[in-house]
XYZ file of C-alpha atoms in Angstrom:
283
model
C 0.000 0.000 0.000
C 1.418 3.350 -1.036
C 0.853 6.152 1.449
C 1.783 9.700 2.359
C 2.428 10.848 5.913
C 1.064 14.381 6.454
C 0.239 16.639 9.375
C -1.701 19.775 10.241
C 0.134 21.479 13.135
C 1.246 18.105 14.470
C -2.069 16.273 14.056
C -0.640 13.552 11.815
C -2.330 10.939 9.674
C -1.387 8.345 7.100
C -3.090 9.257 3.807
C -3.911 6.773 1.057
C -4.946 7.754 -2.469
C -7.929 5.481 -3.106
C -8.192 6.781 -6.663
C -5.271 4.370 -7.140
C -5.252 2.065 -4.089
C -7.784 -0.249 -2.468
C -7.771 -0.683 1.322
C -9.553 -3.894 2.272
C -9.752 -3.568 6.072
C -9.354 0.105 6.984
C -9.941 -0.379 10.723
C -7.158 -2.957 11.004
C -4.903 -0.924 8.716
C -5.506 2.174 10.858
C -4.489 0.341 14.032
C -1.376 -1.072 12.387
C -0.041 2.029 10.634
C -0.810 4.323 13.580
C 1.462 2.428 15.973
C 4.485 4.633 16.616
C 6.772 1.679 17.374
C 5.701 -1.075 14.973
C 3.895 0.925 12.277
C 4.346 4.299 10.600
C 3.163 6.368 13.540
C 0.080 8.612 13.319
C -3.157 9.707 14.928
C -5.008 7.572 12.396
C -5.658 6.734 8.759
C -7.382 8.900 6.144
C -8.501 7.486 2.798
C -8.942 9.927 -0.101
C -11.667 8.457 -2.296
C -13.557 9.387 -5.470
C -16.887 11.103 -4.829
C -19.995 11.636 -6.927
C -20.979 14.748 -4.951
C -17.624 16.496 -4.368
C -14.089 16.682 -5.752
C -13.107 13.830 -3.431
C -14.200 12.055 -0.266
C -12.399 11.880 3.085
C -12.853 8.607 4.990
C -11.063 8.722 8.357
C -10.196 6.181 11.040
C -8.791 6.844 14.497
C -5.706 5.045 15.786
C -7.925 2.562 17.662
C -9.617 1.595 14.381
C -12.890 3.399 15.068
C -14.295 5.463 12.229
C -14.321 9.218 12.662
C -16.739 11.703 11.150
C -14.554 14.731 10.569
C -11.087 16.114 11.314
C -10.289 19.768 10.671
C -6.530 19.300 10.504
C -6.978 16.155 8.451
C -9.201 17.786 5.845
C -6.623 20.541 5.247
C -4.116 17.816 4.413
C -6.664 16.113 2.159
C -6.961 19.382 0.246
C -3.184 19.739 0.008
C -2.817 16.147 -1.184
C -5.587 16.535 -3.757
C -3.897 19.602 -5.272
C -0.235 18.624 -4.893
C -0.776 15.099 -6.259
C -2.994 16.151 -9.167
C -6.436 14.939 -8.102
C -7.689 18.511 -8.539
C -6.309 21.490 -10.422
C -8.124 24.387 -8.771
C -7.820 26.463 -5.626
C -11.415 26.162 -4.427
C -12.456 22.570 -3.799
C -15.109 20.455 -2.092
C -14.540 17.385 0.079
C -17.279 14.961 1.130
C -17.116 13.805 4.766
C -19.355 11.883 7.158
C -20.322 15.355 8.430
C -21.343 16.639 5.011
C -19.543 18.436 2.183
C -16.850 20.908 3.243
C -15.582 23.724 1.050
C -11.933 24.763 1.107
C -9.855 27.663 -0.238
C -6.217 26.808 -0.987
C -3.209 29.103 -0.734
C -0.652 27.900 -3.285
C 3.022 28.877 -3.139
C 5.589 27.598 -5.662
C 3.094 25.066 -6.987
C 2.285 23.541 -3.578
C -0.458 24.204 -1.058
C 0.809 25.937 2.095
C -2.373 27.101 3.847
C -5.989 26.017 3.698
C -9.122 27.866 4.780
C -12.007 25.535 5.524
C -15.689 26.333 5.778
C -16.398 23.995 8.695
C -20.147 24.542 8.560
C -22.532 25.531 11.336
C -21.947 24.611 14.959
C -24.566 22.379 16.555
C -25.599 23.511 20.022
C -28.749 21.434 20.597
C -27.905 18.888 23.303
C -29.673 15.882 21.781
C -28.018 16.467 18.397
C -24.486 16.696 19.790
C -25.331 14.318 21.593
C -25.078 15.069 25.307
C -27.541 13.954 27.962
C -28.999 17.050 29.592
C -32.285 18.489 30.785
C -31.277 21.750 29.078
C -31.774 22.321 25.367
C -28.253 23.762 25.151
C -25.322 22.979 27.424
C -23.436 26.234 28.010
C -21.333 26.448 31.183
C -23.317 23.647 32.844
C -21.989 21.538 35.751
C -20.890 17.934 35.174
C -19.683 15.523 37.846
C -16.595 13.686 36.600
C -14.950 11.299 39.063
C -16.522 13.169 41.966
C -15.389 16.650 40.862
C -17.638 19.291 39.323
C -16.517 20.716 35.969
C -18.416 23.336 33.974
C -18.763 22.314 30.348
C -19.998 23.828 27.120
C -21.066 21.258 24.529
C -20.663 21.912 20.808
C -20.718 19.635 17.784
C -18.735 20.435 14.653
C -19.825 17.177 13.065
C -18.388 15.385 16.085
C -19.117 16.006 19.779
C -16.962 18.311 21.929
C -17.019 19.239 25.601
C -15.150 22.456 26.397
C -13.856 23.087 29.919
C -12.195 26.350 31.022
C -9.294 26.243 33.464
C -6.706 28.639 34.886
C -3.765 26.311 34.171
C -3.816 23.602 31.516
C -0.040 23.052 31.383
C -0.051 20.961 34.565
C -3.286 19.116 33.833
C -3.132 15.328 34.241
C -4.936 14.809 30.939
C -4.120 11.092 30.775
C -6.258 10.613 33.870
C -9.122 13.031 33.291
C -9.370 12.659 29.492
C -10.707 9.073 29.464
C -13.154 9.927 32.267
C -14.730 12.604 30.065
C -14.525 10.503 26.888
C -16.460 7.601 28.400
C -18.805 9.574 30.665
C -22.458 8.462 30.597
C -23.463 11.997 29.578
C -21.951 11.389 26.133
C -23.649 8.466 24.337
C -21.190 8.577 21.410
C -18.192 9.398 23.632
C -16.729 12.893 23.371
C -13.660 14.947 22.481
C -12.711 17.157 25.416
C -10.928 20.509 25.156
C -9.316 21.984 28.268
C -8.984 25.710 27.635
C -7.092 28.620 29.159
C -8.145 32.126 28.097
C -5.158 34.366 27.282
C -6.975 37.521 26.150
C -10.068 38.523 24.178
C -8.496 37.358 20.909
C -6.460 34.343 22.079
C -7.054 31.050 23.857
C -4.836 28.055 24.546
C -6.100 24.481 24.567
C -5.207 20.854 25.101
C -7.396 18.157 23.652
C -8.274 14.567 24.511
C -9.743 13.019 21.359
C -12.090 10.058 21.547
C -10.330 7.024 20.146
C -6.930 8.727 19.933
C -6.043 10.199 23.346
C -4.181 13.485 23.625
C -3.145 14.858 20.242
C -1.045 17.859 19.280
C -3.984 19.484 17.538
C -7.678 19.087 16.735
C -9.260 21.311 14.107
C -12.896 20.624 14.929
C -11.955 21.049 18.582
C -10.407 24.455 17.913
C -13.603 25.484 16.101
C -15.748 24.242 18.992
C -13.531 26.142 21.443
C -13.881 29.379 19.466
C -17.674 29.014 19.413
C -17.808 28.174 23.128
C -15.506 31.089 23.962
C -17.839 33.509 22.173
C -20.903 32.007 23.874
C -19.261 32.331 27.290
C -18.078 35.888 26.648
C -14.381 35.041 26.884
C -13.412 36.472 23.471
C -14.429 39.164 21.016
C -17.032 37.532 18.799
C -16.576 39.988 15.941
C -13.016 39.004 14.995
C -11.002 35.822 14.446
C -9.754 33.938 17.485
C -6.213 32.573 17.630
C -6.371 29.091 19.134
C -2.989 27.954 20.403
C -2.556 24.168 20.365
C 0.454 22.044 21.275
C 1.317 21.678 17.584
C 0.789 25.297 16.521
C -1.847 27.972 15.982
C -5.140 28.036 14.102
C -7.222 31.061 13.161
C -10.927 30.488 13.787
C -13.767 32.863 12.903
C -17.399 32.206 13.736
C -19.399 34.356 11.326
C -22.597 34.612 13.319
C -24.552 36.302 10.514
C -23.929 33.265 8.304
C -23.666 30.939 11.328
C -20.598 29.387 9.718
C -17.213 28.637 11.253
C -14.058 29.215 9.201
C -10.728 27.638 10.083
C -7.393 28.659 8.553
C -4.146 26.813 9.102
C -1.166 25.062 7.492
C -0.839 21.572 6.013
C 2.451 19.756 5.485
C 3.714 16.616 3.766
C 6.257 14.617 5.780
C 7.149 11.740 3.438
C 5.834 9.209 0.931
C 6.251 5.482 1.412
C 4.985 1.967 0.844
C 4.011 -0.599 3.469
C 2.837 -4.212 3.344
C -0.637 -4.607 4.867
C -1.608 -7.776 3.013
C -1.395 -9.876 6.189
C -4.146 -7.860 7.892
C -7.483 -9.651 7.752
């Protein structure tokens, strides 16, 4: 199987061009290639497939083999791959995902894509659609008991569920302990991605993320979008201008256009290397 290792601010995936390749057991392949000791090393596997409704389709799998709906950093790399490797020859493209069709604007420098702006769609705030179990229609700064401690969460879906928690100090957070407790909490029927956020100023926030099925990652694009939306809803940032979201792997610019009710994410995408790996033994 030929592949390309790519990353968006450290959120790395193994990408396979399914215009040319066939992946028989993507869940098993995802688990194998994601292993950082015995495989290639990644946060998961993303298949770039032909689509009848868009320029291409993104089919993603987490490192535990579970199928994901959407990845903001991953889709920027899909766009870069599609342009750099000749699947598309235009700077405005569409990508089909499990969360609907996303539209992307490419910044091309010296014949290669360097930055991608993604229309991430409208945030979902209705509790049952996220889904999160709550008596409230929307969960904005609501208490949640996790392992006997009360946290205040804001729940947002960007095609996948997010719980945002504000803290004074995220650098010393024991995320390996608290992350799984949020992910598997009974309040989240489909599990949840959890963002632990520190507000820097009215234009800047810093976050760490525990992704369902992957653990802590260096970056999460949908998570950054959810954080920007939650930060506006909670009055932590200026809602009329882009928010800089600082992640472990780098920065993303997020703007929630409330007139359109659309969230726009801008950030880099990078190719690490191309390779070939034998996955024929995986059944």
